[in-house]
Amino acid sequence: MLAFALPYTLHVLAALVWVGGMFFAWLVLRPATVAALDGPARLRLWVEVFRRFFRWVWLAVAILAISGIGMLHMRFTGFETAPKYVHVMIGGGIAMFALFMRIQALLLPELKTAVQAEDWATGAAVLGRIRRMVGINLLLGIAVVAVASSRWVL
């Protein structure tokens, strides 16, 4: 049982970092920055927030993948014998990673370029697209956590 407890704990903590970080950013930090900072300062702050948070997301993604594959083989001997909630969790995780990669690889460089050029209108538009993607990813993450923790699938 101890052999399963370590990857399970790491898996839950990694999911907590990723989904909890998105929850905090979307529902707490974003409204606070809108209330307290002007546009240019807000855009500069978000570039720094993403730079720092995405390091943690990359670590969480690695831990989720390694611990998830490990638990899959420890508990179910492979994907084909795993229950549906595990399949949903894996599919949701892949979709979340794809959205994260879109933000990381395409939108964040665009935001950085706009902020460096002091093109605040473009930066605001890109930040709006990032916000929507993070919102979708947050909803997906909450759904994955709900399915995984309840082990319920339609």
JSON list of C-alpha atoms in Angstrom, two decimals:
[
{"chain": "A", "resi": 1, "resn": "MET", "atom": "CA", "xyz": [0.00, 0.00, 0.00]},
{"chain": "A", "resi": 2, "resn": "LEU", "atom": "CA", "xyz": [2.87, 2.40, 0.75]},
{"chain": "A", "resi": 3, "resn": "ALA", "atom": "CA", "xyz": [4.19, 1.89, -2.79]},
{"chain": "A", "resi": 4, "resn": "PHE", "atom": "CA", "xyz": [0.88, 3.24, -4.11]},
{"chain": "A", "resi": 5, "resn": "ALA", "atom": "CA", "xyz": [0.55, 6.02, -1.51]},
{"chain": "A", "resi": 6, "resn": "LEU", "atom": "CA", "xyz": [3.58, 8.00, -2.69]},
{"chain": "A", "resi": 7, "resn": "PRO", "atom": "CA", "xyz": [2.61, 8.33, -6.38]},
{"chain": "A", "resi": 8, "resn": "TYR", "atom": "CA", "xyz": [-1.03, 8.93, -5.39]},
{"chain": "A", "resi": 9, "resn": "THR", "atom": "CA", "xyz": [-0.04, 11.73, -3.02]},
{"chain": "A", "resi": 10, "resn": "LEU", "atom": "CA", "xyz": [2.27, 13.31, -5.58]},
{"chain": "A", "resi": 11, "resn": "HIS", "atom": "CA", "xyz": [-0.48, 13.04, -8.21]},
{"chain": "A", "resi": 12, "resn": "VAL", "atom": "CA", "xyz": [-3.04, 14.79, -6.01]},
{"chain": "A", "resi": 13, "resn": "LEU", "atom": "CA", "xyz": [-0.58, 17.51, -4.99]},
{"chain": "A", "resi": 14, "resn": "ALA", "atom": "CA", "xyz": [0.43, 18.17, -8.61]},
{"chain": "A", "resi": 15, "resn": "ALA", "atom": "CA", "xyz": [-3.24, 18.47, -9.63]},
{"chain": "A", "resi": 16, "resn": "LEU", "atom": "CA", "xyz": [-3.80, 20.80, -6.68]},
{"chain": "A", "resi": 17, "resn": "VAL", "atom": "CA", "xyz": [-0.94, 23.06, -7.79]},
{"chain": "A", "resi": 18, "resn": "TRP", "atom": "CA", "xyz": [-2.16, 23.26, -11.38]},
{"chain": "A", "resi": 19, "resn": "VAL", "atom": "CA", "xyz": [-5.93, 23.52, -10.88]},
{"chain": "A", "resi": 20, "resn": "GLY", "atom": "CA", "xyz": [-5.62, 25.53, -7.66]},
{"chain": "A", "resi": 21, "resn": "GLY", "atom": "CA", "xyz": [-3.22, 27.94, -9.35]},
{"chain": "A", "resi": 22, "resn": "MET", "atom": "CA", "xyz": [-5.67, 28.50, -12.19]},
{"chain": "A", "resi": 23, "resn": "PHE", "atom": "CA", "xyz": [-8.51, 29.00, -9.68]},
{"chain": "A", "resi": 24, "resn": "PHE", "atom": "CA", "xyz": [-6.48, 31.60, -7.77]},
{"chain": "A", "resi": 25, "resn": "ALA", "atom": "CA", "xyz": [-5.35, 33.39, -10.93]},
{"chain": "A", "resi": 26, "resn": "TRP", "atom": "CA", "xyz": [-8.79, 33.50, -12.52]},
{"chain": "A", "resi": 27, "resn": "LEU", "atom": "CA", "xyz": [-11.00, 34.23, -9.52]},
{"chain": "A", "resi": 28, "resn": "VAL", "atom": "CA", "xyz": [-8.71, 36.17, -7.16]},
{"chain": "A", "resi": 29, "resn": "LEU", "atom": "CA", "xyz": [-5.64, 37.64, -8.87]},
{"chain": "A", "resi": 30, "resn": "ARG", "atom": "CA", "xyz": [-7.28, 38.79, -12.09]},
{"chain": "A", "resi": 31, "resn": "PRO", "atom": "CA", "xyz": [-10.08, 40.81, -10.42]},
{"chain": "A", "resi": 32, "resn": "ALA", "atom": "CA", "xyz": [-7.55, 42.29, -7.98]},
{"chain": "A", "resi": 33, "resn": "THR", "atom": "CA", "xyz": [-5.23, 43.42, -10.78]},
{"chain": "A", "resi": 34, "resn": "VAL", "atom": "CA", "xyz": [-8.13, 44.98, -12.69]},
{"chain": "A", "resi": 35, "resn": "ALA", "atom": "CA", "xyz": [-9.11, 46.93, -9.57]},
{"chain": "A", "resi": 36, "resn": "ALA", "atom": "CA", "xyz": [-5.61, 47.98, -8.53]},
{"chain": "A", "resi": 37, "resn": "LEU", "atom": "CA", "xyz": [-3.45, 48.40, -11.64]},
{"chain": "A", "resi": 38, "resn": "ASP", "atom": "CA", "xyz": [-3.60, 50.36, -14.87]},
{"chain": "A", "resi": 39, "resn": "GLY", "atom": "CA", "xyz": [-3.35, 48.48, -18.18]},
{"chain": "A", "resi": 40, "resn": "PRO", "atom": "CA", "xyz": [0.42, 48.58, -18.76]},
{"chain": "A", "resi": 41, "resn": "ALA", "atom": "CA", "xyz": [1.26, 47.61, -15.17]},
{"chain": "A", "resi": 42, "resn": "ARG", "atom": "CA", "xyz": [-1.33, 44.83, -15.28]},
{"chain": "A", "resi": 43, "resn": "LEU", "atom": "CA", "xyz": [0.12, 43.41, -18.50]},
{"chain": "A", "resi": 44, "resn": "ARG", "atom": "CA", "xyz": [3.67, 43.53, -17.12]},
{"chain": "A", "resi": 45, "resn": "LEU", "atom": "CA", "xyz": [2.50, 41.77, -13.96]},
{"chain": "A", "resi": 46, "resn": "TRP", "atom": "CA", "xyz": [0.81, 38.98, -15.93]},
{"chain": "A", "resi": 47, "resn": "VAL", "atom": "CA", "xyz": [3.96, 38.32, -17.96]},
{"chain": "A", "resi": 48, "resn": "GLU", "atom": "CA", "xyz": [5.80, 37.77, -14.67]},
{"chain": "A", "resi": 49, "resn": "VAL", "atom": "CA", "xyz": [2.97, 35.74, -13.14]},
{"chain": "A", "resi": 50, "resn": "PHE", "atom": "CA", "xyz": [2.84, 33.40, -16.14]},
{"chain": "A", "resi": 51, "resn": "ARG", "atom": "CA", "xyz": [6.62, 33.03, -16.19]},
{"chain": "A", "resi": 52, "resn": "ARG", "atom": "CA", "xyz": [6.64, 31.91, -12.57]},
{"chain": "A", "resi": 53, "resn": "PHE", "atom": "CA", "xyz": [3.42, 29.86, -12.58]},
{"chain": "A", "resi": 54, "resn": "PHE", "atom": "CA", "xyz": [4.22, 27.99, -15.78]},
{"chain": "A", "resi": 55, "resn": "ARG", "atom": "CA", "xyz": [7.40, 26.61, -14.19]},
{"chain": "A", "resi": 56, "resn": "TRP", "atom": "CA", "xyz": [5.17, 25.01, -11.57]},
{"chain": "A", "resi": 57, "resn": "VAL", "atom": "CA", "xyz": [2.73, 23.81, -14.21]},
{"chain": "A", "resi": 58, "resn": "TRP", "atom": "CA", "xyz": [5.56, 22.08, -16.08]},
{"chain": "A", "resi": 59, "resn": "LEU", "atom": "CA", "xyz": [6.62, 20.35, -12.86]},
{"chain": "A", "resi": 60, "resn": "ALA", "atom": "CA", "xyz": [3.00, 19.41, -12.14]},
{"chain": "A", "resi": 61, "resn": "VAL", "atom": "CA", "xyz": [2.55, 18.01, -15.66]},
{"chain": "A", "resi": 62, "resn": "ALA", "atom": "CA", "xyz": [5.66, 15.87, -15.29]},
{"chain": "A", "resi": 63, "resn": "ILE", "atom": "CA", "xyz": [4.59, 14.59, -11.88]},
{"chain": "A", "resi": 64, "resn": "LEU", "atom": "CA", "xyz": [1.03, 13.92, -13.10]},
{"chain": "A", "resi": 65, "resn": "ALA", "atom": "CA", "xyz": [2.26, 11.95, -16.10]},
{"chain": "A", "resi": 66, "resn": "ILE", "atom": "CA", "xyz": [4.86, 9.90, -14.22]},
{"chain": "A", "resi": 67, "resn": "SER", "atom": "CA", "xyz": [2.71, 9.18, -11.17]},
{"chain": "A", "resi": 68, "resn": "GLY", "atom": "CA", "xyz": [-0.38, 8.55, -13.30]},
{"chain": "A", "resi": 69, "resn": "ILE", "atom": "CA", "xyz": [1.35, 6.01, -15.53]},
{"chain": "A", "resi": 70, "resn": "GLY", "atom": "CA", "xyz": [2.91, 4.40, -12.48]},
{"chain": "A", "resi": 71, "resn": "MET", "atom": "CA", "xyz": [-0.41, 4.06, -10.67]},
{"chain": "A", "resi": 72, "resn": "LEU", "atom": "CA", "xyz": [-2.11, 2.82, -13.84]},
{"chain": "A", "resi": 73, "resn": "HIS", "atom": "CA", "xyz": [0.32, -0.07, -14.05]},
{"chain": "A", "resi": 74, "resn": "MET", "atom": "CA", "xyz": [0.42, -0.72, -10.30]},
{"chain": "A", "resi": 75, "resn": "ARG", "atom": "CA", "xyz": [-3.34, -0.85, -9.86]},
{"chain": "A", "resi": 76, "resn": "PHE", "atom": "CA", "xyz": [-4.84, -1.90, -13.20]},
{"chain": "A", "resi": 77, "resn": "THR", "atom": "CA", "xyz": [-1.94, -3.49, -15.09]},
{"chain": "A", "resi": 78, "resn": "GLY", "atom": "CA", "xyz": [-2.52, -1.10, -17.98]},
{"chain": "A", "resi": 79, "resn": "PHE", "atom": "CA", "xyz": [-4.93, 1.18, -19.79]},
{"chain": "A", "resi": 80, "resn": "GLU", "atom": "CA", "xyz": [-7.14, -1.60, -21.13]},
{"chain": "A", "resi": 81, "resn": "THR", "atom": "CA", "xyz": [-8.09, -2.83, -17.63]},
{"chain": "A", "resi": 82, "resn": "ALA", "atom": "CA", "xyz": [-8.59, 0.63, -16.10]},
{"chain": "A", "resi": 83, "resn": "PRO", "atom": "CA", "xyz": [-12.13, 1.83, -15.30]},
{"chain": "A", "resi": 84, "resn": "LYS", "atom": "CA", "xyz": [-13.83, 4.60, -17.26]},
{"chain": "A", "resi": 85, "resn": "TYR", "atom": "CA", "xyz": [-13.06, 7.32, -14.72]},
{"chain": "A", "resi": 86, "resn": "VAL", "atom": "CA", "xyz": [-9.33, 6.71, -15.31]},
{"chain": "A", "resi": 87, "resn": "HIS", "atom": "CA", "xyz": [-9.86, 7.03, -19.07]},
{"chain": "A", "resi": 88, "resn": "VAL", "atom": "CA", "xyz": [-11.75, 10.30, -18.51]},
{"chain": "A", "resi": 89, "resn": "MET", "atom": "CA", "xyz": [-8.97, 11.54, -16.23]},
{"chain": "A", "resi": 90, "resn": "ILE", "atom": "CA", "xyz": [-6.31, 10.75, -18.83]},
{"chain": "A", "resi": 91, "resn": "GLY", "atom": "CA", "xyz": [-8.32, 12.31, -21.66]},
{"chain": "A", "resi": 92, "resn": "GLY", "atom": "CA", "xyz": [-9.06, 15.40, -19.59]},
{"chain": "A", "resi": 93, "resn": "GLY", "atom": "CA", "xyz": [-5.40, 15.70, -18.65]},
{"chain": "A", "resi": 94, "resn": "ILE", "atom": "CA", "xyz": [-4.36, 15.49, -22.29]},
{"chain": "A", "resi": 95, "resn": "ALA", "atom": "CA", "xyz": [-6.89, 18.19, -23.24]},
{"chain": "A", "resi": 96, "resn": "MET", "atom": "CA", "xyz": [-5.69, 20.38, -20.37]},
{"chain": "A", "resi": 97, "resn": "PHE", "atom": "CA", "xyz": [-2.09, 19.94, -21.47]},
{"chain": "A", "resi": 98, "resn": "ALA", "atom": "CA", "xyz": [-3.01, 20.86, -25.05]},
{"chain": "A", "resi": 99, "resn": "LEU", "atom": "CA", "xyz": [-4.66, 24.09, -23.89]},
{"chain": "A", "resi": 100, "resn": "PHE", "atom": "CA", "xyz": [-1.66, 24.85, -21.67]},
{"chain": "A", "resi": 101, "resn": "MET", "atom": "CA", "xyz": [0.69, 24.29, -24.61]},
{"chain": "A", "resi": 102, "resn": "ARG", "atom": "CA", "xyz": [-1.35, 26.64, -26.77]},
{"chain": "A", "resi": 103, "resn": "ILE", "atom": "CA", "xyz": [-0.99, 29.34, -24.13]},
{"chain": "A", "resi": 104, "resn": "GLN", "atom": "CA", "xyz": [2.69, 28.60, -23.46]},
{"chain": "A", "resi": 105, "resn": "ALA", "atom": "CA", "xyz": [3.87, 28.22, -27.04]},
{"chain": "A", "resi": 106, "resn": "LEU", "atom": "CA", "xyz": [1.62, 30.63, -28.96]},
{"chain": "A", "resi": 107, "resn": "LEU", "atom": "CA", "xyz": [-0.11, 33.19, -26.77]},
{"chain": "A", "resi": 108, "resn": "LEU", "atom": "CA", "xyz": [2.51, 33.92, -24.11]},
{"chain": "A", "resi": 109, "resn": "PRO", "atom": "CA", "xyz": [5.22, 34.85, -26.65]},
{"chain": "A", "resi": 110, "resn": "GLU", "atom": "CA", "xyz": [2.69, 37.12, -28.34]},
{"chain": "A", "resi": 111, "resn": "LEU", "atom": "CA", "xyz": [1.91, 38.77, -24.98]},
{"chain": "A", "resi": 112, "resn": "LYS", "atom": "CA", "xyz": [5.62, 39.21, -24.18]},
{"chain": "A", "resi": 113, "resn": "THR", "atom": "CA", "xyz": [6.26, 40.78, -27.59]},
{"chain": "A", "resi": 114, "resn": "ALA", "atom": "CA", "xyz": [3.36, 43.20, -27.18]},
{"chain": "A", "resi": 115, "resn": "VAL", "atom": "CA", "xyz": [4.48, 44.21, -23.67]},
{"chain": "A", "resi": 116, "resn": "GLN", "atom": "CA", "xyz": [8.09, 44.71, -24.77]},
{"chain": "A", "resi": 117, "resn": "ALA", "atom": "CA", "xyz": [6.89, 46.88, -27.68]},
{"chain": "A", "resi": 118, "resn": "GLU", "atom": "CA", "xyz": [4.51, 48.73, -25.33]},
{"chain": "A", "resi": 119, "resn": "ASP", "atom": "CA", "xyz": [1.66, 47.81, -27.67]},
{"chain": "A", "resi": 120, "resn": "TRP", "atom": "CA", "xyz": [-0.91, 47.83, -24.89]},
{"chain": "A", "resi": 121, "resn": "ALA", "atom": "CA", "xyz": [-3.96, 47.26, -27.10]},
{"chain": "A", "resi": 122, "resn": "THR", "atom": "CA", "xyz": [-2.49, 44.10, -28.60]},
{"chain": "A", "resi": 123, "resn": "GLY", "atom": "CA", "xyz": [-1.27, 42.96, -25.19]},
{"chain": "A", "resi": 124, "resn": "ALA", "atom": "CA", "xyz": [-4.74, 43.44, -23.70]},
{"chain": "A", "resi": 125, "resn": "ALA", "atom": "CA", "xyz": [-6.31, 41.46, -26.55]},
{"chain": "A", "resi": 126, "resn": "VAL", "atom": "CA", "xyz": [-3.84, 38.60, -26.12]},
{"chain": "A", "resi": 127, "resn": "LEU", "atom": "CA", "xyz": [-4.32, 38.61, -22.35]},
{"chain": "A", "resi": 128, "resn": "GLY", "atom": "CA", "xyz": [-8.07, 38.33, -22.95]},
{"chain": "A", "resi": 129, "resn": "ARG", "atom": "CA", "xyz": [-7.51, 35.25, -25.12]},
{"chain": "A", "resi": 130, "resn": "ILE", "atom": "CA", "xyz": [-5.24, 33.75, -22.46]},
{"chain": "A", "resi": 131, "resn": "ARG", "atom": "CA", "xyz": [-7.86, 34.46, -19.81]},
{"chain": "A", "resi": 132, "resn": "ARG", "atom": "CA", "xyz": [-10.52, 32.61, -21.80]},
{"chain": "A", "resi": 133, "resn": "MET", "atom": "CA", "xyz": [-8.22, 29.63, -22.35]},
{"chain": "A", "resi": 134, "resn": "VAL", "atom": "CA", "xyz": [-7.31, 29.51, -18.66]},
{"chain": "A", "resi": 135, "resn": "GLY", "atom": "CA", "xyz": [-11.01, 29.69, -17.81]},
{"chain": "A", "resi": 136, "resn": "ILE", "atom": "CA", "xyz": [-11.75, 26.73, -20.08]},
{"chain": "A", "resi": 137, "resn": "ASN", "atom": "CA", "xyz": [-8.80, 24.84, -18.63]},
{"chain": "A", "resi": 138, "resn": "LEU", "atom": "CA", "xyz": [-9.97, 25.62, -15.10]},
{"chain": "A", "resi": 139, "resn": "LEU", "atom": "CA", "xyz": [-13.45, 24.24, -15.84]},
{"chain": "A", "resi": 140, "resn": "LEU", "atom": "CA", "xyz": [-11.91, 21.17, -17.44]},
{"chain": "A", "resi": 141, "resn": "GLY", "atom": "CA", "xyz": [-9.58, 20.72, -14.46]},
{"chain": "A", "resi": 142, "resn": "ILE", "atom": "CA", "xyz": [-12.46, 20.97, -11.99]},
{"chain": "A", "resi": 143, "resn": "ALA", "atom": "CA", "xyz": [-14.41, 18.41, -14.02]},
{"chain": "A", "resi": 144, "resn": "VAL", "atom": "CA", "xyz": [-11.41, 16.04, -14.10]},
{"chain": "A", "resi": 145, "resn": "VAL", "atom": "CA", "xyz": [-10.92, 16.40, -10.34]},
{"chain": "A", "resi": 146, "resn": "ALA", "atom": "CA", "xyz": [-14.64, 15.78, -9.76]},
{"chain": "A", "resi": 147, "resn": "VAL", "atom": "CA", "xyz": [-14.64, 12.64, -11.92]},
{"chain": "A", "resi": 148, "resn": "ALA", "atom": "CA", "xyz": [-11.39, 11.36, -10.43]},
{"chain": "A", "resi": 149, "resn": "SER", "atom": "CA", "xyz": [-12.36, 11.97, -6.81]},
{"chain": "A", "resi": 150, "resn": "SER", "atom": "CA", "xyz": [-15.91, 10.60, -7.16]},
{"chain": "A", "resi": 151, "resn": "ARG", "atom": "CA", "xyz": [-14.91, 7.87, -9.62]},
{"chain": "A", "resi": 152, "resn": "TRP", "atom": "CA", "xyz": [-18.19, 8.60, -11.37]},
{"chain": "A", "resi": 153, "resn": "VAL", "atom": "CA", "xyz": [-18.67, 8.60, -15.12]},
{"chain": "A", "resi": 154, "resn": "LEU", "atom": "CA", "xyz": [-21.90, 8.68, -17.08]}
]
